[in-house]
Every structure is written in structure tokens, then in C-alpha cells.
JSON list of C-alpha atoms in Angstrom, two decimals:
[
{"chain": "K", "resi": 1056, "resn": "MET", "atom": "CA", "xyz": [0.00, 0.00, 0.00]},
{"chain": "K", "resi": 1057, "resn": "ASP", "atom": "CA", "xyz": [1.33, 3.43, -0.99]},
{"chain": "K", "resi": 1058, "resn": "ASN", "atom": "CA", "xyz": [-0.37, 5.58, 1.66]},
{"chain": "K", "resi": 1059, "resn": "PHE", "atom": "CA", "xyz": [-2.24, 5.21, 4.92]},
{"chain": "K", "resi": 1060, "resn": "ASN", "atom": "CA", "xyz": [-5.58, 6.18, 3.36]},
{"chain": "K", "resi": 1061, "resn": "GLN", "atom": "CA", "xyz": [-5.59, 2.75, 1.74]},
{"chain": "K", "resi": 1062, "resn": "ILE", "atom": "CA", "xyz": [-5.00, 1.15, 5.13]},
{"chain": "K", "resi": 1063, "resn": "LEU", "atom": "CA", "xyz": [-7.84, 3.12, 6.71]},
{"chain": "K", "resi": 1064, "resn": "LYS", "atom": "CA", "xyz": [-10.28, 1.88, 4.08]},
{"chain": "K", "resi": 1065, "resn": "ASN", "atom": "CA", "xyz": [-9.08, -1.73, 4.17]},
{"chain": "K", "resi": 1066, "resn": "LYS", "atom": "CA", "xyz": [-11.66, -3.85, 6.00]},
{"chain": "K", "resi": 1067, "resn": "ASP", "atom": "CA", "xyz": [-9.07, -6.57, 6.66]},
{"chain": "K", "resi": 1068, "resn": "VAL", "atom": "CA", "xyz": [-7.00, -4.22, 8.85]},
{"chain": "K", "resi": 1069, "resn": "ASP", "atom": "CA", "xyz": [-8.02, -4.33, 12.52]},
{"chain": "K", "resi": 1070, "resn": "ILE", "atom": "CA", "xyz": [-5.01, -2.71, 14.22]},
{"chain": "K", "resi": 1071, "resn": "ILE", "atom": "CA", "xyz": [-2.88, 0.25, 13.16]},
{"chain": "K", "resi": 1072, "resn": "VAL", "atom": "CA", "xyz": [0.49, 0.97, 14.80]},
{"chain": "K", "resi": 1073, "resn": "GLU", "atom": "CA", "xyz": [1.59, 4.62, 14.59]},
{"chain": "K", "resi": 1074, "resn": "LEU", "atom": "CA", "xyz": [5.28, 5.44, 15.09]},
{"chain": "K", "resi": 1075, "resn": "ILE", "atom": "CA", "xyz": [5.53, 8.58, 12.95]},
{"chain": "K", "resi": 1076, "resn": "GLY", "atom": "CA", "xyz": [5.85, 10.96, 15.90]},
{"chain": "K", "resi": 1077, "resn": "GLY", "atom": "CA", "xyz": [4.77, 14.55, 16.41]},
{"chain": "K", "resi": 1078, "resn": "ALA", "atom": "CA", "xyz": [1.47, 16.01, 17.55]},
{"chain": "K", "resi": 1079, "resn": "GLU", "atom": "CA", "xyz": [0.41, 17.29, 14.15]},
{"chain": "K", "resi": 1080, "resn": "GLY", "atom": "CA", "xyz": [0.64, 16.33, 10.47]},
{"chain": "K", "resi": 1081, "resn": "PRO", "atom": "CA", "xyz": [0.42, 12.72, 9.27]},
{"chain": "K", "resi": 1082, "resn": "ALA", "atom": "CA", "xyz": [0.54, 11.18, 12.75]},
{"chain": "K", "resi": 1083, "resn": "LYS", "atom": "CA", "xyz": [-2.45, 13.17, 13.95]},
{"chain": "K", "resi": 1084, "resn": "LYS", "atom": "CA", "xyz": [-4.46, 12.48, 10.80]},
{"chain": "K", "resi": 1085, "resn": "LEU", "atom": "CA", "xyz": [-3.66, 8.77, 10.85]},
{"chain": "K", "resi": 1086, "resn": "VAL", "atom": "CA", "xyz": [-4.64, 8.17, 14.48]},
{"chain": "K", "resi": 1087, "resn": "PHE", "atom": "CA", "xyz": [-7.80, 10.28, 14.38]},
{"chain": "K", "resi": 1088, "resn": "GLU", "atom": "CA", "xyz": [-9.01, 8.71, 11.13]},
{"chain": "K", "resi": 1089, "resn": "ALA", "atom": "CA", "xyz": [-8.08, 5.20, 12.24]},
{"chain": "K", "resi": 1090, "resn": "LEU", "atom": "CA", "xyz": [-10.23, 5.47, 15.36]},
{"chain": "K", "resi": 1091, "resn": "LYS", "atom": "CA", "xyz": [-13.08, 7.04, 13.41]},
{"chain": "K", "resi": 1092, "resn": "ASN", "atom": "CA", "xyz": [-12.88, 4.10, 11.01]},
{"chain": "K", "resi": 1093, "resn": "LYS", "atom": "CA", "xyz": [-13.13, 1.69, 13.96]},
{"chain": "K", "resi": 1094, "resn": "LYS", "atom": "CA", "xyz": [-9.53, 0.53, 13.86]},
{"chain": "K", "resi": 1095, "resn": "ASN", "atom": "CA", "xyz": [-7.67, -0.27, 17.06]},
{"chain": "K", "resi": 1096, "resn": "VAL", "atom": "CA", "xyz": [-4.59, 1.95, 17.47]},
{"chain": "K", "resi": 1097, "resn": "VAL", "atom": "CA", "xyz": [-1.24, 1.35, 19.16]},
{"chain": "K", "resi": 1098, "resn": "THR", "atom": "CA", "xyz": [1.05, 4.37, 19.43]},
{"chain": "K", "resi": 1099, "resn": "ALA", "atom": "CA", "xyz": [4.26, 5.47, 21.14]},
{"chain": "K", "resi": 1100, "resn": "ASN", "atom": "CA", "xyz": [3.55, 9.10, 20.28]},
{"chain": "K", "resi": 1101, "resn": "LYS", "atom": "CA", "xyz": [3.76, 11.00, 23.58]},
{"chain": "K", "resi": 1102, "resn": "ALA", "atom": "CA", "xyz": [3.40, 14.41, 21.91]},
{"chain": "K", "resi": 1103, "resn": "LEU", "atom": "CA", "xyz": [0.12, 13.39, 20.26]},
{"chain": "K", "resi": 1104, "resn": "ILE", "atom": "CA", "xyz": [-1.36, 11.75, 23.36]},
{"chain": "K", "resi": 1105, "resn": "SER", "atom": "CA", "xyz": [-0.38, 14.61, 25.68]},
{"chain": "K", "resi": 1106, "resn": "LYS", "atom": "CA", "xyz": [-2.08, 17.11, 23.35]},
{"chain": "K", "resi": 1107, "resn": "TYR", "atom": "CA", "xyz": [-5.08, 15.24, 21.97]},
{"chain": "K", "resi": 1108, "resn": "GLY", "atom": "CA", "xyz": [-5.48, 12.29, 24.35]},
{"chain": "K", "resi": 1109, "resn": "ASP", "atom": "CA", "xyz": [-8.87, 13.47, 25.61]},
{"chain": "K", "resi": 1110, "resn": "LYS", "atom": "CA", "xyz": [-10.37, 13.72, 22.14]},
{"chain": "K", "resi": 1111, "resn": "LEU", "atom": "CA", "xyz": [-8.80, 10.48, 20.95]},
{"chain": "K", "resi": 1112, "resn": "SER", "atom": "CA", "xyz": [-10.08, 8.57, 23.97]},
{"chain": "K", "resi": 1113, "resn": "MET", "atom": "CA", "xyz": [-13.63, 9.81, 23.39]},
{"chain": "K", "resi": 1114, "resn": "ILE", "atom": "CA", "xyz": [-13.51, 8.79, 19.72]},
{"chain": "K", "resi": 1115, "resn": "ALA", "atom": "CA", "xyz": [-12.13, 5.35, 20.66]},
{"chain": "K", "resi": 1116, "resn": "GLU", "atom": "CA", "xyz": [-14.86, 4.83, 23.26]},
{"chain": "K", "resi": 1117, "resn": "LYS", "atom": "CA", "xyz": [-17.56, 5.98, 20.87]},
{"chain": "K", "resi": 1118, "resn": "ASN", "atom": "CA", "xyz": [-16.42, 3.52, 18.21]},
{"chain": "K", "resi": 1119, "resn": "LYS", "atom": "CA", "xyz": [-15.71, 0.71, 20.69]},
{"chain": "K", "resi": 1120, "resn": "VAL", "atom": "CA", "xyz": [-12.04, 0.31, 19.74]},
{"chain": "K", "resi": 1121, "resn": "ASN", "atom": "CA", "xyz": [-8.84, 0.40, 21.78]},
{"chain": "K", "resi": 1122, "resn": "LEU", "atom": "CA", "xyz": [-6.32, 3.23, 21.96]},
{"chain": "K", "resi": 1123, "resn": "GLU", "atom": "CA", "xyz": [-3.15, 1.74, 23.46]},
{"chain": "K", "resi": 1124, "resn": "PHE", "atom": "CA", "xyz": [-0.23, 4.05, 24.34]},
{"chain": "K", "resi": 1125, "resn": "GLU", "atom": "CA", "xyz": [1.85, 2.21, 26.93]},
{"chain": "K", "resi": 1126, "resn": "ALA", "atom": "CA", "xyz": [5.06, 2.92, 24.99]},
{"chain": "K", "resi": 1127, "resn": "ALA", "atom": "CA", "xyz": [4.41, 6.68, 25.03]},
{"chain": "K", "resi": 1128, "resn": "VAL", "atom": "CA", "xyz": [5.73, 6.98, 28.60]},
{"chain": "K", "resi": 1129, "resn": "CYS", "atom": "CA", "xyz": [9.00, 5.32, 29.65]},
{"chain": "K", "resi": 1130, "resn": "GLY", "atom": "CA", "xyz": [8.74, 2.52, 27.09]},
{"chain": "K", "resi": 1131, "resn": "GLY", "atom": "CA", "xyz": [10.56, -0.06, 29.24]},
{"chain": "K", "resi": 1132, "resn": "VAL", "atom": "CA", "xyz": [8.55, 0.75, 32.38]},
{"chain": "K", "resi": 1133, "resn": "PRO", "atom": "CA", "xyz": [4.94, -0.55, 32.49]},
{"chain": "K", "resi": 1134, "resn": "ILE", "atom": "CA", "xyz": [3.74, 2.55, 34.32]},
{"chain": "K", "resi": 1135, "resn": "ILE", "atom": "CA", "xyz": [0.58, 3.20, 32.30]},
{"chain": "K", "resi": 1136, "resn": "ARG", "atom": "CA", "xyz": [-0.77, -0.31, 32.72]},
{"chain": "K", "resi": 1137, "resn": "SER", "atom": "CA", "xyz": [0.19, -0.22, 36.40]},
{"chain": "K", "resi": 1138, "resn": "ILE", "atom": "CA", "xyz": [-1.88, 2.93, 36.94]},
{"chain": "K", "resi": 1139, "resn": "LYS", "atom": "CA", "xyz": [-4.84, 1.78, 34.85]},
{"chain": "K", "resi": 1140, "resn": "GLU", "atom": "CA", "xyz": [-4.98, -1.74, 36.24]},
{"chain": "K", "resi": 1141, "resn": "GLY", "atom": "CA", "xyz": [-2.61, -2.54, 39.11]},
{"chain": "K", "resi": 1142, "resn": "LEU", "atom": "CA", "xyz": [-3.23, 0.63, 41.11]},
{"chain": "K", "resi": 1143, "resn": "ILE", "atom": "CA", "xyz": [-6.84, 1.25, 40.15]},
{"chain": "K", "resi": 1144, "resn": "ALA", "atom": "CA", "xyz": [-8.11, 0.76, 43.73]},
{"chain": "K", "resi": 1145, "resn": "ASN", "atom": "CA", "xyz": [-5.72, 3.39, 45.10]},
{"chain": "K", "resi": 1146, "resn": "LYS", "atom": "CA", "xyz": [-6.09, 7.13, 45.40]},
{"chain": "K", "resi": 1147, "resn": "ILE", "atom": "CA", "xyz": [-2.88, 8.56, 43.94]},
{"chain": "K", "resi": 1148, "resn": "ASN", "atom": "CA", "xyz": [-1.82, 11.95, 45.26]},
{"chain": "K", "resi": 1149, "resn": "ARG", "atom": "CA", "xyz": [1.68, 12.28, 43.78]},
{"chain": "K", "resi": 1150, "resn": "ILE", "atom": "CA", "xyz": [3.65, 10.79, 40.90]},
{"chain": "K", "resi": 1151, "resn": "TYR", "atom": "CA", "xyz": [7.19, 11.73, 39.95]},
{"chain": "K", "resi": 1152, "resn": "GLY", "atom": "CA", "xyz": [10.50, 10.41, 38.73]},
{"chain": "K", "resi": 1153, "resn": "ILE", "atom": "CA", "xyz": [13.11, 10.19, 36.00]},
{"chain": "K", "resi": 1154, "resn": "LEU", "atom": "CA", "xyz": [11.08, 9.98, 32.81]},
{"chain": "K", "resi": 1155, "resn": "ASN", "atom": "CA", "xyz": [13.70, 10.53, 30.12]},
{"chain": "K", "resi": 1156, "resn": "GLY", "atom": "CA", "xyz": [16.55, 8.10, 29.49]},
{"chain": "K", "resi": 1157, "resn": "THR", "atom": "CA", "xyz": [18.56, 10.53, 27.39]},
{"chain": "K", "resi": 1158, "resn": "SER", "atom": "CA", "xyz": [18.73, 13.24, 30.03]},
{"chain": "K", "resi": 1159, "resn": "ASN", "atom": "CA", "xyz": [19.52, 10.70, 32.73]},
{"chain": "K", "resi": 1160, "resn": "TYR", "atom": "CA", "xyz": [22.34, 9.24, 30.65]},
{"chain": "K", "resi": 1161, "resn": "VAL", "atom": "CA", "xyz": [23.80, 12.68, 30.02]},
{"chain": "K", "resi": 1162, "resn": "LEU", "atom": "CA", "xyz": [23.72, 13.83, 33.66]},
{"chain": "K", "resi": 1163, "resn": "SER", "atom": "CA", "xyz": [25.02, 10.47, 34.92]},
{"chain": "K", "resi": 1164, "resn": "SER", "atom": "CA", "xyz": [27.87, 10.41, 32.41]},
{"chain": "K", "resi": 1165, "resn": "MET", "atom": "CA", "xyz": [28.86, 14.00, 33.16]},
{"chain": "K", "resi": 1166, "resn": "GLU", "atom": "CA", "xyz": [29.26, 13.05, 36.81]},
{"chain": "K", "resi": 1167, "resn": "ILE", "atom": "CA", "xyz": [30.94, 9.66, 36.35]},
{"chain": "K", "resi": 1168, "resn": "ASN", "atom": "CA", "xyz": [33.18, 10.46, 33.37]},
{"chain": "K", "resi": 1169, "resn": "LYS", "atom": "CA", "xyz": [33.82, 14.14, 34.16]},
{"chain": "K", "resi": 1170, "resn": "THR", "atom": "CA", "xyz": [32.78, 15.16, 30.65]},
{"chain": "K", "resi": 1171, "resn": "SER", "atom": "CA", "xyz": [31.21, 18.41, 29.46]},
{"chain": "K", "resi": 1172, "resn": "PHE", "atom": "CA", "xyz": [27.54, 18.78, 28.57]},
{"chain": "K", "resi": 1173, "resn": "SER", "atom": "CA", "xyz": [28.16, 19.20, 24.83]},
{"chain": "K", "resi": 1174, "resn": "GLU", "atom": "CA", "xyz": [30.62, 16.31, 24.72]},
{"chain": "K", "resi": 1175, "resn": "THR", "atom": "CA", "xyz": [28.21, 13.98, 26.51]},
{"chain": "K", "resi": 1176, "resn": "ILE", "atom": "CA", "xyz": [25.29, 14.91, 24.26]},
{"chain": "K", "resi": 1177, "resn": "LYS", "atom": "CA", "xyz": [27.37, 14.02, 21.20]},
{"chain": "K", "resi": 1178, "resn": "GLN", "atom": "CA", "xyz": [28.23, 10.69, 22.80]},
{"chain": "K", "resi": 1179, "resn": "ALA", "atom": "CA", "xyz": [24.55, 10.00, 23.52]},
{"chain": "K", "resi": 1180, "resn": "ILE", "atom": "CA", "xyz": [23.69, 10.66, 19.87]},
{"chain": "K", "resi": 1181, "resn": "ASN", "atom": "CA", "xyz": [26.48, 8.36, 18.65]},
{"chain": "K", "resi": 1182, "resn": "LEU", "atom": "CA", "xyz": [25.28, 5.58, 20.95]},
{"chain": "K", "resi": 1183, "resn": "GLY", "atom": "CA", "xyz": [21.67, 5.95, 19.80]},
{"chain": "K", "resi": 1184, "resn": "TYR", "atom": "CA", "xyz": [20.41, 7.20, 23.17]},
{"chain": "K", "resi": 1185, "resn": "ALA", "atom": "CA", "xyz": [19.43, 10.57, 21.69]},
{"chain": "K", "resi": 1186, "resn": "GLU", "atom": "CA", "xyz": [18.05, 11.81, 18.40]},
{"chain": "K", "resi": 1187, "resn": "SER", "atom": "CA", "xyz": [20.27, 13.78, 16.05]},
{"chain": "K", "resi": 1188, "resn": "ASN", "atom": "CA", "xyz": [18.34, 16.81, 17.29]},
{"chain": "K", "resi": 1189, "resn": "PRO", "atom": "CA", "xyz": [17.97, 16.15, 21.04]},
{"chain": "K", "resi": 1190, "resn": "SER", "atom": "CA", "xyz": [16.29, 19.48, 21.85]},
{"chain": "K", "resi": 1191, "resn": "SER", "atom": "CA", "xyz": [13.10, 17.84, 23.14]},
{"chain": "K", "resi": 1192, "resn": "ASP", "atom": "CA", "xyz": [15.11, 15.87, 25.70]},
{"chain": "K", "resi": 1193, "resn": "ILE", "atom": "CA", "xyz": [17.35, 18.79, 26.67]},
{"chain": "K", "resi": 1194, "resn": "ASN", "atom": "CA", "xyz": [14.64, 21.45, 27.09]},
{"chain": "K", "resi": 1195, "resn": "GLY", "atom": "CA", "xyz": [12.30, 19.21, 29.07]},
{"chain": "K", "resi": 1196, "resn": "ASP", "atom": "CA", "xyz": [9.49, 18.96, 26.52]},
{"chain": "K", "resi": 1197, "resn": "ASP", "atom": "CA", "xyz": [9.72, 15.17, 26.33]},
{"chain": "K", "resi": 1198, "resn": "VAL", "atom": "CA", "xyz": [9.30, 14.84, 30.10]},
{"chain": "K", "resi": 1199, "resn": "ALA", "atom": "CA", "xyz": [6.51, 17.43, 30.11]},
{"chain": "K", "resi": 1200, "resn": "SER", "atom": "CA", "xyz": [4.47, 15.37, 27.63]},
{"chain": "K", "resi": 1201, "resn": "LYS", "atom": "CA", "xyz": [4.87, 12.29, 29.81]},
{"chain": "K", "resi": 1202, "resn": "VAL", "atom": "CA", "xyz": [3.95, 14.17, 32.99]},
{"chain": "K", "resi": 1203, "resn": "LYS", "atom": "CA", "xyz": [0.71, 15.39, 31.41]},
{"chain": "K", "resi": 1204, "resn": "ILE", "atom": "CA", "xyz": [-0.23, 11.86, 30.38]},
{"chain": "K", "resi": 1205, "resn": "LEU", "atom": "CA", "xyz": [0.56, 10.45, 33.83]},
{"chain": "K", "resi": 1206, "resn": "SER", "atom": "CA", "xyz": [-1.42, 13.24, 35.52]},
{"chain": "K", "resi": 1207, "resn": "CYS", "atom": "CA", "xyz": [-4.47, 12.51, 33.41]},
{"chain": "K", "resi": 1208, "resn": "LEU", "atom": "CA", "xyz": [-4.38, 8.82, 34.29]},
{"chain": "K", "resi": 1209, "resn": "SER", "atom": "CA", "xyz": [-3.38, 9.19, 37.95]},
{"chain": "K", "resi": 1210, "resn": "PHE", "atom": "CA", "xyz": [-5.93, 11.85, 38.86]},
{"chain": "K", "resi": 1211, "resn": "ASN", "atom": "CA", "xyz": [-8.71, 10.82, 36.46]},
{"chain": "K", "resi": 1212, "resn": "SER", "atom": "CA", "xyz": [-8.69, 14.25, 34.85]},
{"chain": "K", "resi": 1213, "resn": "PHE", "atom": "CA", "xyz": [-8.56, 15.83, 31.43]},
{"chain": "K", "resi": 1214, "resn": "ILE", "atom": "CA", "xyz": [-5.16, 16.68, 29.96]},
{"chain": "K", "resi": 1215, "resn": "ASN", "atom": "CA", "xyz": [-3.76, 19.58, 32.01]},
{"chain": "K", "resi": 1216, "resn": "LYS", "atom": "CA", "xyz": [-1.60, 21.84, 29.82]},
{"chain": "K", "resi": 1217, "resn": "ASN", "atom": "CA", "xyz": [-0.58, 24.10, 32.71]},
{"chain": "K", "resi": 1218, "resn": "ILE", "atom": "CA", "xyz": [2.96, 22.94, 33.50]},
{"chain": "K", "resi": 1219, "resn": "HIS", "atom": "CA", "xyz": [6.25, 24.56, 34.50]},
{"chain": "K", "resi": 1220, "resn": "VAL", "atom": "CA", "xyz": [9.08, 23.30, 32.28]},
{"chain": "K", "resi": 1221, "resn": "GLU", "atom": "CA", "xyz": [12.77, 23.93, 32.81]},
{"chain": "K", "resi": 1222, "resn": "GLY", "atom": "CA", "xyz": [15.32, 21.93, 30.84]},
{"chain": "K", "resi": 1223, "resn": "MET", "atom": "CA", "xyz": [18.89, 20.95, 31.66]},
{"chain": "K", "resi": 1224, "resn": "LYS", "atom": "CA", "xyz": [20.87, 22.89, 29.08]},
{"chain": "K", "resi": 1225, "resn": "ASP", "atom": "CA", "xyz": [22.26, 25.22, 31.77]},
{"chain": "K", "resi": 1226, "resn": "VAL", "atom": "CA", "xyz": [23.60, 22.40, 33.96]},
{"chain": "K", "resi": 1227, "resn": "ASP", "atom": "CA", "xyz": [27.39, 22.31, 33.71]},
{"chain": "K", "resi": 1228, "resn": "GLU", "atom": "CA", "xyz": [30.31, 20.45, 35.30]},
{"chain": "K", "resi": 1229, "resn": "GLU", "atom": "CA", "xyz": [30.57, 23.01, 38.10]},
{"chain": "K", "resi": 1230, "resn": "ASP", "atom": "CA", "xyz": [26.93, 22.45, 39.09]},
{"chain": "K", "resi": 1231, "resn": "ILE", "atom": "CA", "xyz": [27.46, 18.70, 39.22]},
{"chain": "K", "resi": 1232, "resn": "ASN", "atom": "CA", "xyz": [30.69, 19.03, 41.22]},
{"chain": "K", "resi": 1233, "resn": "ASN", "atom": "CA", "xyz": [29.11, 21.40, 43.73]},
{"chain": "K", "resi": 1234, "resn": "ALA", "atom": "CA", "xyz": [26.09, 19.13, 44.16]},
{"chain": "K", "resi": 1235, "resn": "ASN", "atom": "CA", "xyz": [28.44, 16.19, 44.71]},
{"chain": "K", "resi": 1236, "resn": "LYS", "atom": "CA", "xyz": [30.36, 18.05, 47.43]},
{"chain": "K", "resi": 1237, "resn": "LEU", "atom": "CA", "xyz": [27.09, 18.74, 49.24]},
{"chain": "K", "resi": 1238, "resn": "GLY", "atom": "CA", "xyz": [25.99, 15.11, 49.07]},
{"chain": "K", "resi": 1239, "resn": "TYR", "atom": "CA", "xyz": [23.57, 15.43, 46.16]},
{"chain": "K", "resi": 1240, "resn": "LYS", "atom": "CA", "xyz": [23.15, 14.40, 42.53]},
{"chain": "K", "resi": 1241, "resn": "ILE", "atom": "CA", "xyz": [21.35, 16.32, 39.80]},
{"chain": "K", "resi": 1242, "resn": "LYS", "atom": "CA", "xyz": [18.51, 14.59, 37.96]},
{"chain": "K", "resi": 1243, "resn": "LEU", "atom": "CA", "xyz": [16.05, 15.97, 35.42]},
{"chain": "K", "resi": 1244, "resn": "MET", "atom": "CA", "xyz": [12.72, 15.01, 36.95]},
{"chain": "K", "resi": 1245, "resn": "GLY", "atom": "CA", "xyz": [9.02, 15.37, 36.30]},
{"chain": "K", "resi": 1246, "resn": "PHE", "atom": "CA", "xyz": [6.47, 15.88, 39.07]},
{"chain": "K", "resi": 1247, "resn": "SER", "atom": "CA", "xyz": [2.69, 15.91, 39.31]},
{"chain": "K", "resi": 1248, "resn": "GLU", "atom": "CA", "xyz": [0.71, 16.14, 42.54]},
{"chain": "K", "resi": 1249, "resn": "ILE", "atom": "CA", "xyz": [-2.60, 17.15, 44.04]},
{"chain": "K", "resi": 1250, "resn": "LEU", "atom": "CA", "xyz": [-2.40, 20.15, 46.40]},
{"chain": "K", "resi": 1251, "resn": "ASN", "atom": "CA", "xyz": [-5.56, 21.80, 47.73]},
{"chain": "K", "resi": 1252, "resn": "ASN", "atom": "CA", "xyz": [-7.60, 19.92, 45.13]},
{"chain": "K", "resi": 1253, "resn": "LYS", "atom": "CA", "xyz": [-5.52, 21.32, 42.27]},
{"chain": "K", "resi": 1254, "resn": "ILE", "atom": "CA", "xyz": [-3.07, 19.55, 39.98]},
{"chain": "K", "resi": 1255, "resn": "PHE", "atom": "CA", "xyz": [0.46, 20.97, 39.96]},
{"chain": "K", "resi": 1256, "resn": "GLN", "atom": "CA", "xyz": [2.88, 19.81, 37.27]},
{"chain": "K", "resi": 1257, "resn": "ARG", "atom": "CA", "xyz": [6.53, 20.67, 36.81]},
{"chain": "K", "resi": 1258, "resn": "VAL", "atom": "CA", "xyz": [9.74, 19.56, 35.10]},
{"chain": "K", "resi": 1259, "resn": "HIS", "atom": "CA", "xyz": [13.18, 20.74, 36.18]},
{"chain": "K", "resi": 1260, "resn": "PRO", "atom": "CA", "xyz": [16.69, 19.67, 37.23]},
{"chain": "K", "resi": 1261, "resn": "THR", "atom": "CA", "xyz": [16.43, 18.46, 40.82]},
{"chain": "K", "resi": 1262, "resn": "LEU", "atom": "CA", "xyz": [18.91, 17.98, 43.65]},
{"chain": "K", "resi": 1263, "resn": "VAL", "atom": "CA", "xyz": [18.44, 14.50, 45.11]},
{"chain": "K", "resi": 1264, "resn": "LYS", "atom": "CA", "xyz": [20.29, 13.11, 48.12]},
{"chain": "K", "resi": 1265, "resn": "LYS", "atom": "CA", "xyz": [22.92, 10.50, 47.28]},
{"chain": "K", "resi": 1266, "resn": "SER", "atom": "CA", "xyz": [21.34, 8.21, 49.85]},
{"chain": "K", "resi": 1267, "resn": "SER", "atom": "CA", "xyz": [17.96, 8.28, 48.09]},
{"chain": "K", "resi": 1268, "resn": "TYR", "atom": "CA", "xyz": [16.73, 5.53, 45.79]},
{"chain": "K", "resi": 1269, "resn": "ILE", "atom": "CA", "xyz": [16.34, 7.87, 42.84]},
{"chain": "K", "resi": 1270, "resn": "ALA", "atom": "CA", "xyz": [20.01, 8.96, 43.04]},
{"chain": "K", "resi": 1271, "resn": "GLY", "atom": "CA", "xyz": [21.08, 5.42, 42.20]},
{"chain": "K", "resi": 1272, "resn": "VAL", "atom": "CA", "xyz": [19.12, 5.33, 38.95]},
{"chain": "K", "resi": 1273, "resn": "ASN", "atom": "CA", "xyz": [21.77, 6.06, 36.32]},
{"chain": "K", "resi": 1274, "resn": "GLY", "atom": "CA", "xyz": [22.42, 5.63, 32.61]},
{"chain": "K", "resi": 1275, "resn": "VAL", "atom": "CA", "xyz": [19.38, 5.32, 30.37]},
{"chain": "K", "resi": 1276, "resn": "LEU", "atom": "CA", "xyz": [17.24, 3.89, 33.17]},
{"chain": "K", "resi": 1277, "resn": "ASN", "atom": "CA", "xyz": [13.93, 5.46, 34.14]},
{"chain": "K", "resi": 1278, "resn": "ALA", "atom": "CA", "xyz": [12.14, 5.28, 37.47]},
{"chain": "K", "resi": 1279, "resn": "VAL", "atom": "CA", "xyz": [8.62, 6.33, 38.43]},
{"chain": "K", "resi": 1280, "resn": "ILE", "atom": "CA", "xyz": [7.49, 6.75, 42.03]},
{"chain": "K", "resi": 1281, "resn": "VAL", "atom": "CA", "xyz": [3.79, 6.66, 42.84]},
{"chain": "K", "resi": 1282, "resn": "GLU", "atom": "CA", "xyz": [2.49, 7.85, 46.21]},
{"chain": "K", "resi": 1283, "resn": "GLY", "atom": "CA", "xyz": [-1.07, 7.28, 47.31]},
{"chain": "K", "resi": 1284, "resn": "ASN", "atom": "CA", "xyz": [-3.51, 5.67, 49.68]},
{"chain": "K", "resi": 1285, "resn": "PRO", "atom": "CA", "xyz": [-3.38, 2.85, 50.70]},
{"chain": "K", "resi": 1286, "resn": "ILE", "atom": "CA", "xyz": [-0.44, 2.02, 48.45]},
{"chain": "K", "resi": 1287, "resn": "GLY", "atom": "CA", "xyz": [2.04, 4.30, 50.24]},
{"chain": "K", "resi": 1288, "resn": "LYS", "atom": "CA", "xyz": [5.14, 4.70, 48.03]},
{"chain": "K", "resi": 1289, "resn": "ASN", "atom": "CA", "xyz": [5.56, 2.37, 45.04]},
{"chain": "K", "resi": 1290, "resn": "ILE", "atom": "CA", "xyz": [8.64, 2.46, 42.80]},
{"chain": "K", "resi": 1291, "resn": "ILE", "atom": "CA", "xyz": [8.56, 1.18, 39.23]},
{"chain": "K", "resi": 1292, "resn": "GLN", "atom": "CA", "xyz": [11.88, 1.08, 37.35]},
{"chain": "K", "resi": 1293, "resn": "GLY", "atom": "CA", "xyz": [13.07, -0.04, 33.94]},
{"chain": "K", "resi": 1294, "resn": "GLU", "atom": "CA", "xyz": [15.03, 0.92, 30.88]},
{"chain": "K", "resi": 1295, "resn": "GLY", "atom": "CA", "xyz": [13.86, 3.99, 29.02]},
{"chain": "K", "resi": 1296, "resn": "ALA", "atom": "CA", "xyz": [12.91, 3.77, 25.38]},
{"chain": "K", "resi": 1297, "resn": "GLY", "atom": "CA", "xyz": [15.29, 4.89, 22.69]},
{"chain": "K", "resi": 1298, "resn": "PRO", "atom": "CA", "xyz": [14.58, 7.79, 20.32]},
{"chain": "K", "resi": 1299, "resn": "PRO", "atom": "CA", "xyz": [10.98, 7.78, 19.02]}
]
């Protein structure tokens, strides 16, 4: 088949897997039209889900098809299924963690190998841990998309676009050395929590104590921490997905 319009009209196609990426253009058209044509959809497109997840979910429900997006958030960590199924009886009040393998690799390598930010980014690209243009990872947009998706699922809300985002491009060797002297590590983390019945979301470099669990999560690994009642604190860890 030469184009996806043929796939959408093919009655023998039950499931469509979208890995184009991006919140607009062909990816958006394909997923929207697939659901409208009663096709089940599997996607790893975090940008699309974090922007149009509400609308897509309603279309999928209306047409009685599945919209599966487990790989959109920390591909190697089954966090979405855990929230939707394993933790469904709990009231979650906070979810946070390391949600981007590229940024974690860069910050970990800068500390361990004493390399500069620019040098480590180039290494991450060469190893396939980052895209040729890693701006989404560096400026925090990738983590922000994941935080919005996790918030929606954790707090049973619509997509909340109000989020503070601060990337890691200004973190240098001196910052890492100073944090180390004080007993801390620097991690780019995403947070979402309920405070006074309002959802607060943020992404920023964070000082974490060396003795904490999250400080020991290095390389391309991701870790998500869920706090709630009666679950208490639950940690889910795994390898982050590669470039989308």
C-alpha cells in the first residue's frame, strides 16, 4: 500500500500501529481517522497523546475500539498499565521520577566520566540514546508530555496543559561538582501532585540526596514513584525507550 488512506479503508485491517511521531501532520491524521474508522490503534507518540489524548479517547470509546499508548511513557517501564490496572483501587496523590533516558544518561555520564555537557550529548547521539536533534530531551518537553499523560491517568482528569518546564541545558560540570560536594546528585525530573484539590505539574533539574533511591538510577534507566492511599510509596523502574 502506498499511503495510509488505503489502510484506513481496508476492511481486513483491525489494528494500526503509529510510530511517525509529532502532535500534528500525518501522525495526527492517521490516528484520528483510524479510530473514526473503527480501527484499534497502538502508538508510542507521547506528543500526540499529551495534546489530543482526551479527544482520541472519546472517539475510541464511541467507536468501541482500543487506543493503546503504553510505549508513550517510559517505554521499558509498564507505568501506564500499572496505573490503569494494578493501582486502580488506590487514590494517587503524587507521581514523579526520572522519565527521560537521554537526560539521565547525560547527567550520569557527566558526573561519572567528568565530561562536558556538549561532549556527553554528542556521545549520547552516537550511541543511539538521543536523536540527532535532542532538543526535546534537553529542554524538558519530552518529560513534560509524559507528565501530562501520567497526571491525566493518575488523577482521572482531562489533559492539564498548565505545566512549568525547565530543561537541563544550563547544567554544567561546576553544578554537578558542587552538588556532589554537598551530598547530592542532579537529575532531570518530572512531578505531578494534588495540592488543595488542584493539579500541579513541573519539570526541572532536581537535587536528590545520594542516599535516596532515585540517586542510584543512572544511565538510560527510568524510574517512576507513585504515592497514594493505601499504596504508600511504590517504585517502578526499567530501561527507558530509545529515540521515538
